[in-house]
Amino acid sequence: MQNLEEYKGVFVFAQQLDNEVSGIAYELLGKAKDLAAPLGAQVTAVLIGSGVEDQCDKLAEYGADRVILVDDPELKEYRTEPYAHALSSVINEFKPEIVLVGATAIGRDLGPTVSARVATGLTADCTVLEIGDFPLVAIPGKEAEQKHNQLLMTRPAFGGNTIATIACPNNRPQMATVRPGVMQKIDPIKGAKAEVVKYNPGFTPNNRYVSIKEVVKAVNDVADIMDAKILVSGGRGVGSAENFKILEDLAAVLGGTVSCSRAVVDSGWKPKELQVGQTGKTVRPNVYFAIGISGAIQHVAGMEESDIIVAINKDEDAPIFDVADYGVVGDLNKIVPQLTEAIKAQIAAK
Ligand SMILES: Cc1cc2nc3c(=O)[nH]c(=O)nc-3n(C[C@H](O)[C@H](O)[C@H](O)COP(=O)(O)OP(=O)(O)OC[C@H]3O[C@@H](n4cnc5c(N)ncnc54)[C@H](O)[C@@H]3O)c2cc1C
């Protein structure tokens, strides 16, 4: 039996690639600070790698009170076994109450492996994390069973048709993964310093240690839609791969980037890297144009945090208008070129 009282603090797995901390780690630190406040707890970043010590200050600037540094030559490149050994040893030694991991390719491999090893649960792809009571509504006559200060982990379930809030009341740590772009980093506190604790559980290669023969980096010629300030996003209503030209023209005059719905990826009109939504990317641009997109819940989940949403759709009842700040009802084949020309004329007049 675990003594749950022994488990304290909010830990973040500070993923690094090529000895540089990934953006997701900073986003999770921002969320960890929110969660730590009501618990009166510390925020700890767990930095695992080889020769990564110089990254500790950056983690402090983004909200880590403490960094646990596991630095060993066996950890140079990500491999499941030594990384899982490192993180589960940190959990067993330091006993955190909460552990957050990015739902990246690495985190999706590492998080569940570690949660199984330390015998606790993990909720994947959370969209909301908060501290509260569980069960959310006390069971009549059983109020005493309601547990306080639990991590409430909310995520879409059943193909996005419902939203589930999940807790892990009887085991520690409470573990969650979160996709990049969902949480927000804090403004960096320049010059902030964290306590650095060096910890090495010892690494003895066994038959689960794969050996990496060669690292081949993919050349990515597709824009990262998560960085774009303006996204011109097209859906099935655009009609064909060729017709995306009118969206590309609009994006060009605005200095924006083209993205799309899953229907477009499934039709083979655009690559998966440009897909917005629950099984695509989560975006937060200043302006999001949803053109010929119906506004299915799985799409909206990836773009509803955009500052301004402009929807163009021929169906005035399309659900996209429920989340749009501005809506134009009509044929995109007429409206989009007109909009592009109007913006061009505005720019020329300046
Ligand atoms: C588990 C799961 C995960 C999913 N993940 C994602 C995801 O990550 N991202 C995602 O996008 N979807 C996702 N989906 C799919 C989602 O449910 C919808 O099927 C999809 O978003 C629909 O894409 P769409 O809006 O482009 O197409 P449609 O729903 O077919 O909508 C096309 C729209 O274009 C409009 N239109 C047609 N012609 C014109 C015209 N000439 N001018 C103006 N408007 C026009 C129509 O009125 C309509 O509203 C997921 C589904 C499941 C089950």
mmCIF file of C-alpha atoms and ligand atoms in Angstrom:
data_model
loop_
_atom_site.group_PDB
_atom_site.id
_atom_site.type_symbol
_atom_site.label_atom_id
_atom_site.label_comp_id
_atom_site.label_asym_id
_atom_site.label_seq_id
_atom_site.Cartn_x
_atom_site.Cartn_y
_atom_site.Cartn_z
ATOM 1 C CA MET A 1 0.000 0.000 0.000
ATOM 2 C CA GLN A 2 1.276 3.453 -0.900
ATOM 3 C CA ASN A 3 1.261 6.124 1.761
ATOM 4 C CA LEU A 4 -0.277 8.871 -0.376
ATOM 5 C CA GLU A 5 0.725 11.555 2.145
ATOM 6 C CA GLU A 6 4.394 11.004 1.286
ATOM 7 C CA TYR A 7 3.885 12.172 -2.313
ATOM 8 C CA LYS A 8 4.455 15.920 -2.753
ATOM 9 C CA GLY A 9 5.104 18.346 -5.577
ATOM 10 C CA VAL A 10 4.313 18.759 -9.243
ATOM 11 C CA PHE A 11 6.934 17.267 -11.587
ATOM 12 C CA VAL A 12 7.342 17.937 -15.299
ATOM 13 C CA PHE A 13 9.334 15.693 -17.626
ATOM 14 C CA ALA A 14 11.503 18.333 -19.340
ATOM 15 C CA GLN A 15 11.887 16.728 -22.743
ATOM 16 C CA GLN A 16 15.020 17.790 -24.624
ATOM 17 C CA LEU A 17 16.153 17.013 -28.142
ATOM 18 C CA ASP A 18 19.777 17.486 -29.191
ATOM 19 C CA ASN A 19 20.399 18.961 -25.719
ATOM 20 C CA GLU A 20 17.819 21.702 -26.137
ATOM 21 C CA VAL A 21 14.657 21.700 -24.037
ATOM 22 C CA SER A 22 11.508 21.373 -26.187
ATOM 23 C CA GLY A 23 8.717 23.990 -26.068
ATOM 24 C CA ILE A 24 6.289 21.464 -24.570
ATOM 25 C CA ALA A 25 8.369 21.374 -21.358
ATOM 26 C CA TYR A 26 7.895 25.134 -20.891
ATOM 27 C CA GLU A 27 4.155 24.826 -21.569
ATOM 28 C CA LEU A 28 3.861 22.083 -18.945
ATOM 29 C CA LEU A 29 5.839 24.155 -16.432
ATOM 30 C CA GLY A 30 3.294 26.970 -16.913
ATOM 31 C CA LYS A 31 0.470 24.554 -16.085
ATOM 32 C CA ALA A 32 2.462 22.994 -13.232
ATOM 33 C CA LYS A 33 2.691 26.413 -11.556
ATOM 34 C CA ASP A 34 -1.126 26.741 -11.660
ATOM 35 C CA LEU A 35 -1.540 23.269 -10.158
ATOM 36 C CA ALA A 36 1.129 23.768 -7.489
ATOM 37 C CA ALA A 37 -0.438 26.980 -6.133
ATOM 38 C CA PRO A 38 -3.559 25.487 -4.450
ATOM 39 C CA LEU A 39 -1.460 22.547 -3.207
ATOM 40 C CA GLY A 40 1.206 24.839 -1.734
ATOM 41 C CA ALA A 41 3.689 22.662 -3.622
ATOM 42 C CA GLN A 42 6.953 23.118 -5.509
ATOM 43 C CA VAL A 43 7.379 22.773 -9.275
ATOM 44 C CA THR A 44 10.185 20.396 -10.278
ATOM 45 C CA ALA A 45 11.511 19.815 -13.789
ATOM 46 C CA VAL A 46 13.081 16.419 -14.422
ATOM 47 C CA LEU A 47 15.810 16.896 -17.012
ATOM 48 C CA ILE A 48 17.197 13.670 -18.468
ATOM 49 C CA GLY A 49 20.044 13.528 -20.996
ATOM 50 C CA SER A 50 23.793 13.673 -21.489
ATOM 51 C CA GLY A 51 25.571 17.036 -21.165
ATOM 52 C CA VAL A 52 22.320 18.935 -20.583
ATOM 53 C CA GLU A 53 23.173 20.806 -17.369
ATOM 54 C CA ASP A 54 23.284 24.176 -19.152
ATOM 55 C CA GLN A 55 19.511 23.871 -19.758
ATOM 56 C CA CYS A 56 18.664 24.138 -16.034
ATOM 57 C CA ASP A 57 18.562 27.961 -15.965
ATOM 58 C CA LYS A 58 16.063 28.067 -18.823
ATOM 59 C CA LEU A 59 13.778 25.703 -16.925
ATOM 60 C CA ALA A 60 14.000 28.062 -13.935
ATOM 61 C CA GLU A 61 13.045 31.026 -16.117
ATOM 62 C CA TYR A 62 9.889 29.196 -17.187
ATOM 63 C CA GLY A 63 8.773 28.340 -13.660
ATOM 64 C CA ALA A 64 10.798 25.426 -12.230
ATOM 65 C CA ASP A 65 11.644 25.907 -8.538
ATOM 66 C CA ARG A 66 13.902 22.862 -8.674
ATOM 67 C CA VAL A 67 15.517 20.776 -11.422
ATOM 68 C CA ILE A 68 16.346 17.119 -10.898
ATOM 69 C CA LEU A 69 19.140 16.440 -13.355
ATOM 70 C CA VAL A 70 19.806 12.896 -14.500
ATOM 71 C CA ASP A 71 22.885 13.207 -16.700
ATOM 72 C CA ASP A 72 24.580 10.096 -18.023
ATOM 73 C CA PRO A 73 26.233 9.064 -21.323
ATOM 74 C CA GLU A 74 23.604 6.274 -21.658
ATOM 75 C CA LEU A 75 20.992 9.043 -22.021
ATOM 76 C CA LYS A 76 22.521 10.800 -25.027
ATOM 77 C CA GLU A 77 19.735 9.855 -27.430
ATOM 78 C CA TYR A 78 16.199 8.967 -26.397
ATOM 79 C CA ARG A 79 15.780 5.232 -25.841
ATOM 80 C CA THR A 80 12.825 3.794 -23.952
ATOM 81 C CA GLU A 81 14.714 1.656 -21.455
ATOM 82 C CA PRO A 82 17.286 4.017 -19.944
ATOM 83 C CA TYR A 83 14.848 6.970 -19.977
ATOM 84 C CA ALA A 84 12.071 4.900 -18.353
ATOM 85 C CA HIS A 85 14.587 3.703 -15.760
ATOM 86 C CA ALA A 86 15.687 7.315 -15.128
ATOM 87 C CA LEU A 87 12.186 8.769 -14.736
ATOM 88 C CA SER A 88 10.748 5.881 -12.707
ATOM 89 C CA SER A 89 13.790 5.971 -10.399
ATOM 90 C CA VAL A 90 13.259 9.726 -9.885
ATOM 91 C CA ILE A 91 9.587 9.055 -9.050
ATOM 92 C CA ASN A 92 10.463 6.272 -6.589
ATOM 93 C CA GLU A 93 13.134 8.401 -4.934
ATOM 94 C CA PHE A 94 11.472 11.837 -4.812
ATOM 95 C CA LYS A 95 7.779 10.766 -4.620
ATOM 96 C CA PRO A 96 5.912 13.450 -6.591
ATOM 97 C CA GLU A 97 2.173 13.925 -6.258
ATOM 98 C CA ILE A 98 1.714 14.809 -9.943
ATOM 99 C CA VAL A 99 3.839 14.068 -13.041
ATOM 100 C CA LEU A 100 3.157 15.811 -16.369
ATOM 101 C CA VAL A 101 4.611 14.518 -19.640
ATOM 102 C CA GLY A 102 4.240 15.989 -23.146
ATOM 103 C CA ALA A 103 2.157 13.920 -25.574
ATOM 104 C CA THR A 104 4.987 14.009 -28.113
ATOM 105 C CA ALA A 105 6.401 10.938 -29.879
ATOM 106 C CA ILE A 106 8.831 10.562 -26.955
ATOM 107 C CA GLY A 107 6.276 11.296 -24.217
ATOM 108 C CA ARG A 108 3.708 8.890 -25.666
ATOM 109 C CA ASP A 109 6.327 6.156 -25.383
ATOM 110 C CA LEU A 110 7.838 7.162 -22.056
ATOM 111 C CA GLY A 111 4.723 8.183 -20.061
ATOM 112 C CA PRO A 112 2.800 4.871 -20.164
ATOM 113 C CA THR A 113 5.998 2.816 -19.704
ATOM 114 C CA VAL A 114 6.840 4.752 -16.555
ATOM 115 C CA SER A 115 3.290 4.770 -15.193
ATOM 116 C CA ALA A 116 3.184 0.967 -15.502
ATOM 117 C CA ARG A 117 6.582 0.667 -13.828
ATOM 118 C CA VAL A 118 5.610 2.783 -10.821
ATOM 119 C CA ALA A 119 2.137 1.144 -10.726
ATOM 120 C CA THR A 120 -0.073 4.180 -11.180
ATOM 121 C CA GLY A 121 -2.562 5.444 -13.780
ATOM 122 C CA LEU A 122 -2.022 7.874 -16.653
ATOM 123 C CA THR A 123 -4.560 9.965 -18.527
ATOM 124 C CA ALA A 124 -3.430 10.685 -22.088
ATOM 125 C CA ASP A 125 -4.003 13.816 -24.178
ATOM 126 C CA CYS A 126 -5.591 15.958 -21.460
ATOM 127 C CA THR A 127 -7.057 19.265 -22.555
ATOM 128 C CA VAL A 128 -7.808 20.645 -19.058
ATOM 129 C CA LEU A 129 -5.972 19.978 -15.790
ATOM 130 C CA GLU A 130 -7.099 21.380 -12.461
ATOM 131 C CA ILE A 131 -7.114 20.640 -8.753
ATOM 132 C CA GLY A 132 -10.474 19.791 -7.191
ATOM 133 C CA ASP A 133 -12.700 17.311 -5.403
ATOM 134 C CA PHE A 134 -13.308 13.772 -6.612
ATOM 135 C CA PRO A 135 -15.928 12.546 -7.205
ATOM 136 C CA LEU A 136 -16.941 15.906 -8.686
ATOM 137 C CA VAL A 137 -20.395 15.504 -7.152
ATOM 138 C CA ALA A 138 -20.432 13.873 -3.726
ATOM 139 C CA ILE A 139 -22.321 10.568 -3.567
ATOM 140 C CA PRO A 140 -25.352 11.076 -1.258
ATOM 141 C CA GLY A 141 -24.699 9.510 2.102
ATOM 142 C CA LYS A 142 -21.062 8.949 1.196
ATOM 143 C CA GLU A 143 -19.805 12.559 1.379
ATOM 144 C CA ALA A 144 -16.942 11.430 3.582
ATOM 145 C CA GLU A 145 -15.544 9.510 0.614
ATOM 146 C CA GLN A 146 -15.092 12.614 -1.491
ATOM 147 C CA LYS A 147 -11.363 13.284 -1.801
ATOM 148 C CA HIS A 148 -9.971 16.792 -1.937
ATOM 149 C CA ASN A 149 -7.041 18.269 -3.859
ATOM 150 C CA GLN A 150 -7.106 15.645 -6.581
ATOM 151 C CA LEU A 151 -5.743 16.179 -10.087
ATOM 152 C CA LEU A 152 -8.821 16.356 -12.320
ATOM 153 C CA MET A 153 -7.782 15.367 -15.832
ATOM 154 C CA THR A 154 -10.213 16.236 -18.615
ATOM 155 C CA ARG A 155 -10.001 14.860 -22.137
ATOM 156 C CA PRO A 156 -12.286 14.056 -25.068
ATOM 157 C CA ALA A 157 -13.592 10.485 -24.983
ATOM 158 C CA PHE A 158 -15.556 8.185 -27.273
ATOM 159 C CA GLY A 159 -14.188 9.720 -30.461
ATOM 160 C CA GLY A 160 -14.682 13.231 -29.136
ATOM 161 C CA ASN A 161 -18.406 12.788 -28.625
ATOM 162 C CA THR A 162 -18.127 13.414 -24.901
ATOM 163 C CA ILE A 163 -15.721 15.044 -22.477
ATOM 164 C CA ALA A 164 -14.554 12.923 -19.547
ATOM 165 C CA THR A 165 -12.966 14.090 -16.297
ATOM 166 C CA ILE A 166 -10.723 11.413 -14.841
ATOM 167 C CA ALA A 167 -8.971 11.207 -11.464
ATOM 168 C CA CYS A 168 -6.501 8.807 -9.892
ATOM 169 C CA PRO A 169 -7.532 8.998 -6.213
ATOM 170 C CA ASN A 170 -5.883 5.856 -4.835
ATOM 171 C CA ASN A 171 -2.410 5.872 -6.408
ATOM 172 C CA ARG A 172 0.464 8.296 -6.670
ATOM 173 C CA PRO A 173 1.770 9.980 -8.653
ATOM 174 C CA GLN A 174 -1.176 11.169 -10.720
ATOM 175 C CA MET A 175 0.154 11.162 -14.282
ATOM 176 C CA ALA A 176 -1.090 12.986 -17.362
ATOM 177 C CA THR A 177 0.121 13.673 -20.879
ATOM 178 C CA VAL A 178 -0.755 16.887 -22.689
ATOM 179 C CA ARG A 179 -0.286 17.644 -26.366
ATOM 180 C CA PRO A 180 1.912 20.539 -27.492
ATOM 181 C CA GLY A 181 0.039 23.822 -27.880
ATOM 182 C CA VAL A 182 -2.674 23.077 -25.292
ATOM 183 C CA MET A 183 -1.120 24.728 -22.199
ATOM 184 C CA GLN A 184 0.540 28.131 -22.083
ATOM 185 C CA LYS A 185 4.042 28.934 -20.943
ATOM 186 C CA ILE A 186 4.589 31.850 -18.597
ATOM 187 C CA ASP A 187 6.545 34.946 -19.639
ATOM 188 C CA PRO A 188 10.118 33.979 -18.777
ATOM 189 C CA ILE A 189 11.476 35.386 -15.512
ATOM 190 C CA LYS A 190 14.929 36.530 -16.637
ATOM 191 C CA GLY A 191 17.727 35.505 -14.312
ATOM 192 C CA ALA A 192 15.563 33.108 -12.261
ATOM 193 C CA LYS A 193 17.514 30.266 -10.669
ATOM 194 C CA ALA A 194 16.338 26.838 -9.588
ATOM 195 C CA GLU A 195 17.815 24.474 -7.037
ATOM 196 C CA VAL A 196 19.607 21.787 -9.090
ATOM 197 C CA VAL A 197 19.645 18.278 -7.640
ATOM 198 C CA LYS A 198 21.897 15.797 -9.436
ATOM 199 C CA TYR A 199 20.657 12.248 -9.292
ATOM 200 C CA ASN A 200 21.929 9.147 -11.061
ATOM 201 C CA PRO A 201 20.249 5.802 -10.399
ATOM 202 C CA GLY A 202 23.010 3.905 -12.286
ATOM 203 C CA PHE A 203 22.566 2.483 -15.772
ATOM 204 C CA THR A 204 23.443 -1.129 -16.538
ATOM 205 C CA PRO A 205 22.687 -1.947 -20.172
ATOM 206 C CA ASN A 206 20.491 -5.028 -20.526
ATOM 207 C CA ASN A 207 18.770 -6.688 -23.471
ATOM 208 C CA ARG A 208 16.108 -3.957 -23.513
ATOM 209 C CA TYR A 209 18.737 -1.307 -24.335
ATOM 210 C CA VAL A 210 18.444 -0.887 -28.096
ATOM 211 C CA SER A 211 21.566 0.357 -29.860
ATOM 212 C CA ILE A 212 21.159 3.249 -32.273
ATOM 213 C CA LYS A 213 23.131 2.660 -35.460
ATOM 214 C CA GLU A 214 22.347 5.919 -37.214
ATOM 215 C CA VAL A 215 20.148 8.975 -36.715
ATOM 216 C CA VAL A 216 18.539 10.185 -39.942
ATOM 217 C CA LYS A 217 16.805 13.535 -39.647
ATOM 218 C CA ALA A 218 13.770 14.084 -41.861
ATOM 219 C CA VAL A 219 13.855 17.257 -43.924
ATOM 220 C CA ASN A 220 10.591 18.980 -43.190
ATOM 221 C CA ASP A 221 9.480 21.311 -45.942
ATOM 222 C CA VAL A 222 6.003 21.800 -44.448
ATOM 223 C CA ALA A 223 5.371 24.957 -42.409
ATOM 224 C CA ASP A 224 4.752 24.449 -38.699
ATOM 225 C CA ILE A 225 1.156 25.591 -38.338
ATOM 226 C CA MET A 226 1.578 25.839 -34.554
ATOM 227 C CA ASP A 227 3.888 28.856 -35.013
ATOM 228 C CA ALA A 228 1.665 30.731 -37.509
ATOM 229 C CA LYS A 229 0.018 34.005 -36.477
ATOM 230 C CA ILE A 230 -2.545 33.770 -39.292
ATOM 231 C CA LEU A 231 -3.974 30.451 -40.480
ATOM 232 C CA VAL A 232 -6.118 30.076 -43.570
ATOM 233 C CA SER A 233 -7.706 26.694 -43.015
ATOM 234 C CA GLY A 234 -9.706 24.799 -45.610
ATOM 235 C CA GLY A 235 -12.170 21.941 -45.308
ATOM 236 C CA ARG A 236 -13.942 19.483 -47.569
ATOM 237 C CA GLY A 237 -15.978 22.394 -48.948
ATOM 238 C CA VAL A 238 -12.874 23.613 -50.822
ATOM 239 C CA GLY A 239 -13.638 20.727 -53.168
ATOM 240 C CA SER A 240 -10.218 19.658 -54.479
ATOM 241 C CA ALA A 241 -6.465 19.857 -53.909
ATOM 242 C CA GLU A 242 -6.182 22.268 -56.863
ATOM 243 C CA ASN A 243 -8.807 24.614 -55.446
ATOM 244 C CA PHE A 244 -6.639 25.172 -52.358
ATOM 245 C CA LYS A 245 -4.881 27.690 -54.652
ATOM 246 C CA ILE A 246 -7.488 30.311 -53.692
ATOM 247 C CA LEU A 247 -6.671 29.773 -50.001
ATOM 248 C CA GLU A 248 -2.939 29.932 -50.715
ATOM 249 C CA ASP A 249 -3.478 33.269 -52.497
ATOM 250 C CA LEU A 250 -5.347 34.626 -49.459
ATOM 251 C CA ALA A 251 -2.643 33.335 -47.109
ATOM 252 C CA ALA A 252 0.044 34.956 -49.280
ATOM 253 C CA VAL A 253 -1.464 38.456 -49.085
ATOM 254 C CA LEU A 254 -1.941 38.120 -45.318
ATOM 255 C CA GLY A 255 1.475 36.595 -44.614
ATOM 256 C CA GLY A 256 -0.353 33.539 -43.281
ATOM 257 C CA THR A 257 -0.072 29.777 -43.591
ATOM 258 C CA VAL A 258 -2.538 27.251 -45.004
ATOM 259 C CA SER A 259 -3.888 24.500 -42.721
ATOM 260 C CA CYS A 260 -6.822 22.124 -43.072
ATOM 261 C CA SER A 261 -9.407 19.777 -41.552
ATOM 262 C CA ARG A 262 -9.055 16.016 -41.331
ATOM 263 C CA ALA A 263 -11.463 15.498 -44.256
ATOM 264 C CA VAL A 264 -8.873 17.236 -46.443
ATOM 265 C CA VAL A 265 -6.048 14.992 -45.194
ATOM 266 C CA ASP A 266 -8.221 11.889 -45.627
ATOM 267 C CA SER A 267 -8.930 12.979 -49.224
ATOM 268 C CA GLY A 268 -5.178 13.236 -49.843
ATOM 269 C CA TRP A 269 -5.360 16.952 -50.672
ATOM 270 C CA LYS A 270 -2.935 18.086 -47.952
ATOM 271 C CA PRO A 271 -0.365 16.364 -45.696
ATOM 272 C CA LYS A 272 -1.204 15.323 -42.137
ATOM 273 C CA GLU A 273 1.227 17.932 -40.728
ATOM 274 C CA LEU A 274 -1.275 20.635 -41.715
ATOM 275 C CA GLN A 275 -4.273 19.054 -39.944
ATOM 276 C CA VAL A 276 -5.902 21.000 -37.121
ATOM 277 C CA GLY A 277 -7.912 19.191 -34.460
ATOM 278 C CA GLN A 278 -8.089 16.446 -31.919
ATOM 279 C CA THR A 279 -5.969 14.049 -33.967
ATOM 280 C CA GLY A 280 -4.040 16.862 -35.650
ATOM 281 C CA LYS A 281 -2.403 19.922 -34.129
ATOM 282 C CA THR A 282 -3.699 22.375 -31.553
ATOM 283 C CA VAL A 283 -3.274 25.930 -32.824
ATOM 284 C CA ARG A 284 -3.727 29.353 -31.252
ATOM 285 C CA PRO A 285 -3.119 31.934 -34.020
ATOM 286 C CA ASN A 286 -4.176 35.583 -33.852
ATOM 287 C CA VAL A 287 -6.577 34.965 -36.755
ATOM 288 C CA TYR A 288 -8.023 31.612 -37.903
ATOM 289 C CA PHE A 289 -9.994 31.458 -41.161
ATOM 290 C CA ALA A 290 -12.243 28.360 -41.306
ATOM 291 C CA ILE A 291 -13.214 28.054 -44.964
ATOM 292 C CA GLY A 292 -15.563 25.268 -46.058
ATOM 293 C CA ILE A 293 -15.176 23.636 -42.631
ATOM 294 C CA SER A 294 -18.360 22.479 -40.894
ATOM 295 C CA GLY A 295 -17.028 22.839 -37.333
ATOM 296 C CA ALA A 296 -17.110 19.248 -36.036
ATOM 297 C CA ILE A 297 -16.225 18.999 -32.331
ATOM 298 C CA GLN A 298 -12.943 17.233 -33.170
ATOM 299 C CA HIS A 299 -11.895 20.135 -35.405
ATOM 300 C CA VAL A 300 -13.018 22.859 -33.004
ATOM 301 C CA ALA A 301 -11.017 21.211 -30.180
ATOM 302 C CA GLY A 302 -7.845 22.162 -32.056
ATOM 303 C CA MET A 303 -8.602 25.810 -32.891
ATOM 304 C CA GLU A 304 -11.159 27.276 -30.483
ATOM 305 C CA GLU A 305 -8.465 29.138 -28.512
ATOM 306 C CA SER A 306 -7.584 31.264 -31.585
ATOM 307 C CA ASP A 307 -7.896 35.003 -30.852
ATOM 308 C CA ILE A 308 -10.209 35.745 -33.805
ATOM 309 C CA ILE A 309 -12.103 33.131 -35.817
ATOM 310 C CA VAL A 310 -13.531 33.993 -39.235
ATOM 311 C CA ALA A 311 -15.820 31.372 -40.802
ATOM 312 C CA ILE A 312 -16.861 31.204 -44.457
ATOM 313 C CA ASN A 313 -19.506 28.574 -45.164
ATOM 314 C CA LYS A 314 -22.504 28.281 -47.497
ATOM 315 C CA ASP A 315 -24.605 26.651 -44.763
ATOM 316 C CA GLU A 316 -25.808 29.255 -42.279
ATOM 317 C CA ASP A 317 -26.502 26.485 -39.724
ATOM 318 C CA ALA A 318 -22.947 25.082 -39.831
ATOM 319 C CA PRO A 319 -21.690 24.627 -36.224
ATOM 320 C CA ILE A 320 -18.503 26.549 -37.059
ATOM 321 C CA PHE A 321 -20.570 29.750 -36.758
ATOM 322 C CA ASP A 322 -21.118 28.946 -33.044
ATOM 323 C CA VAL A 323 -17.419 29.506 -32.337
ATOM 324 C CA ALA A 324 -16.738 32.169 -34.997
ATOM 325 C CA ASP A 325 -16.272 35.857 -34.145
ATOM 326 C CA TYR A 326 -17.072 36.805 -37.758
ATOM 327 C CA GLY A 327 -19.076 34.735 -40.209
ATOM 328 C CA VAL A 328 -19.751 35.022 -43.924
ATOM 329 C CA VAL A 329 -22.518 32.856 -45.379
ATOM 330 C CA GLY A 330 -21.884 32.128 -49.037
ATOM 331 C CA ASP A 331 -19.879 30.294 -51.671
ATOM 332 C CA LEU A 332 -16.196 30.236 -50.779
ATOM 333 C CA ASN A 333 -15.292 30.168 -54.492
ATOM 334 C CA LYS A 334 -16.667 33.700 -54.791
ATOM 335 C CA ILE A 335 -15.897 35.094 -51.335
ATOM 336 C CA VAL A 336 -12.279 34.026 -50.909
ATOM 337 C CA PRO A 337 -10.955 35.553 -54.182
ATOM 338 C CA GLN A 338 -12.964 38.741 -53.463
ATOM 339 C CA LEU A 339 -11.463 38.944 -49.991
ATOM 340 C CA THR A 340 -7.946 38.438 -51.391
ATOM 341 C CA GLU A 341 -8.464 41.196 -53.972
ATOM 342 C CA ALA A 342 -9.940 43.566 -51.356
ATOM 343 C CA ILE A 343 -6.940 43.055 -49.040
ATOM 344 C CA LYS A 344 -4.516 43.513 -51.960
ATOM 345 C CA ALA A 345 -6.263 46.779 -52.844
ATOM 346 C CA GLN A 346 -6.043 47.953 -49.215
ATOM 347 C CA ILE A 347 -2.316 47.186 -49.111
ATOM 348 C CA ALA A 348 -1.736 48.958 -52.478
ATOM 349 C CA ALA A 349 -3.624 52.040 -51.260
ATOM 350 C CA LYS A 350 -1.300 52.454 -48.249
HETATM 351 C C1 LIG B 1 -11.756 10.195 -33.308
HETATM 352 C C2 LIG B 1 -11.922 11.284 -34.326
HETATM 353 C C3 LIG B 1 -10.922 12.244 -34.437
HETATM 354 C C4 LIG B 1 -11.042 13.270 -35.368
HETATM 355 N N1 LIG B 1 -10.059 14.220 -35.442
HETATM 356 C C5 LIG B 1 -10.227 15.257 -36.281
HETATM 357 C C6 LIG B 1 -9.247 16.301 -36.358
HETATM 358 O O1 LIG B 1 -8.201 16.264 -35.696
HETATM 359 N N2 LIG B 1 -9.478 17.337 -37.190
HETATM 360 C C7 LIG B 1 -10.599 17.435 -37.963
HETATM 361 O O2 LIG B 1 -10.734 18.408 -38.704
HETATM 362 N N3 LIG B 1 -11.530 16.457 -37.920
HETATM 363 C C8 LIG B 1 -11.353 15.373 -37.126
HETATM 364 N N4 LIG B 1 -12.282 14.386 -37.139
HETATM 365 C C9 LIG B 1 -13.324 14.390 -38.188
HETATM 366 C C10 LIG B 1 -14.495 15.314 -37.906
HETATM 367 O O3 LIG B 1 -15.474 14.597 -37.158
HETATM 368 C C11 LIG B 1 -15.148 15.798 -39.205
HETATM 369 O O4 LIG B 1 -15.520 14.678 -39.979
HETATM 370 C C12 LIG B 1 -14.231 16.687 -40.050
HETATM 371 O O5 LIG B 1 -13.693 17.724 -39.250
HETATM 372 C C13 LIG B 1 -15.039 17.302 -41.172
HETATM 373 O O6 LIG B 1 -14.206 18.059 -42.001
HETATM 374 P P1 LIG B 1 -14.797 19.284 -42.820
HETATM 375 O O7 LIG B 1 -15.407 20.283 -41.910
HETATM 376 O O8 LIG B 1 -13.705 19.744 -43.713
HETATM 377 O O9 LIG B 1 -15.884 18.575 -43.770
HETATM 378 P P2 LIG B 1 -17.448 18.577 -43.708
HETATM 379 O O10 LIG B 1 -17.964 18.244 -42.365
HETATM 380 O O11 LIG B 1 -17.905 17.743 -44.859
HETATM 381 O O12 LIG B 1 -17.851 20.092 -43.970
HETATM 382 C C14 LIG B 1 -17.677 20.761 -45.185
HETATM 383 C C15 LIG B 1 -18.308 22.123 -45.039
HETATM 384 O O13 LIG B 1 -18.052 22.875 -46.208
HETATM 385 C C16 LIG B 1 -19.212 23.643 -46.497
HETATM 386 N N5 LIG B 1 -19.174 23.924 -47.937
HETATM 387 C C17 LIG B 1 -19.295 23.035 -48.973
HETATM 388 N N6 LIG B 1 -19.155 23.679 -50.146
HETATM 389 C C18 LIG B 1 -18.983 24.994 -49.871
HETATM 390 C C19 LIG B 1 -18.802 26.170 -50.657
HETATM 391 N N7 LIG B 1 -18.739 26.121 -52.000
HETATM 392 N N8 LIG B 1 -18.648 27.367 -50.015
HETATM 393 C C20 LIG B 1 -18.717 27.443 -48.664
HETATM 394 N N9 LIG B 1 -18.867 26.372 -47.857
HETATM 395 C C21 LIG B 1 -19.002 25.154 -48.467
HETATM 396 C C22 LIG B 1 -20.369 22.763 -46.080
HETATM 397 O O14 LIG B 1 -21.536 23.573 -45.810
HETATM 398 C C23 LIG B 1 -19.825 22.100 -44.839
HETATM 399 O O15 LIG B 1 -20.149 22.834 -43.659
HETATM 400 C C24 LIG B 1 -12.189 13.339 -36.215
HETATM 401 C C25 LIG B 1 -13.188 12.372 -36.079
HETATM 402 C C26 LIG B 1 -13.061 11.365 -35.170
HETATM 403 C C27 LIG B 1 -14.162 10.341 -35.035
#
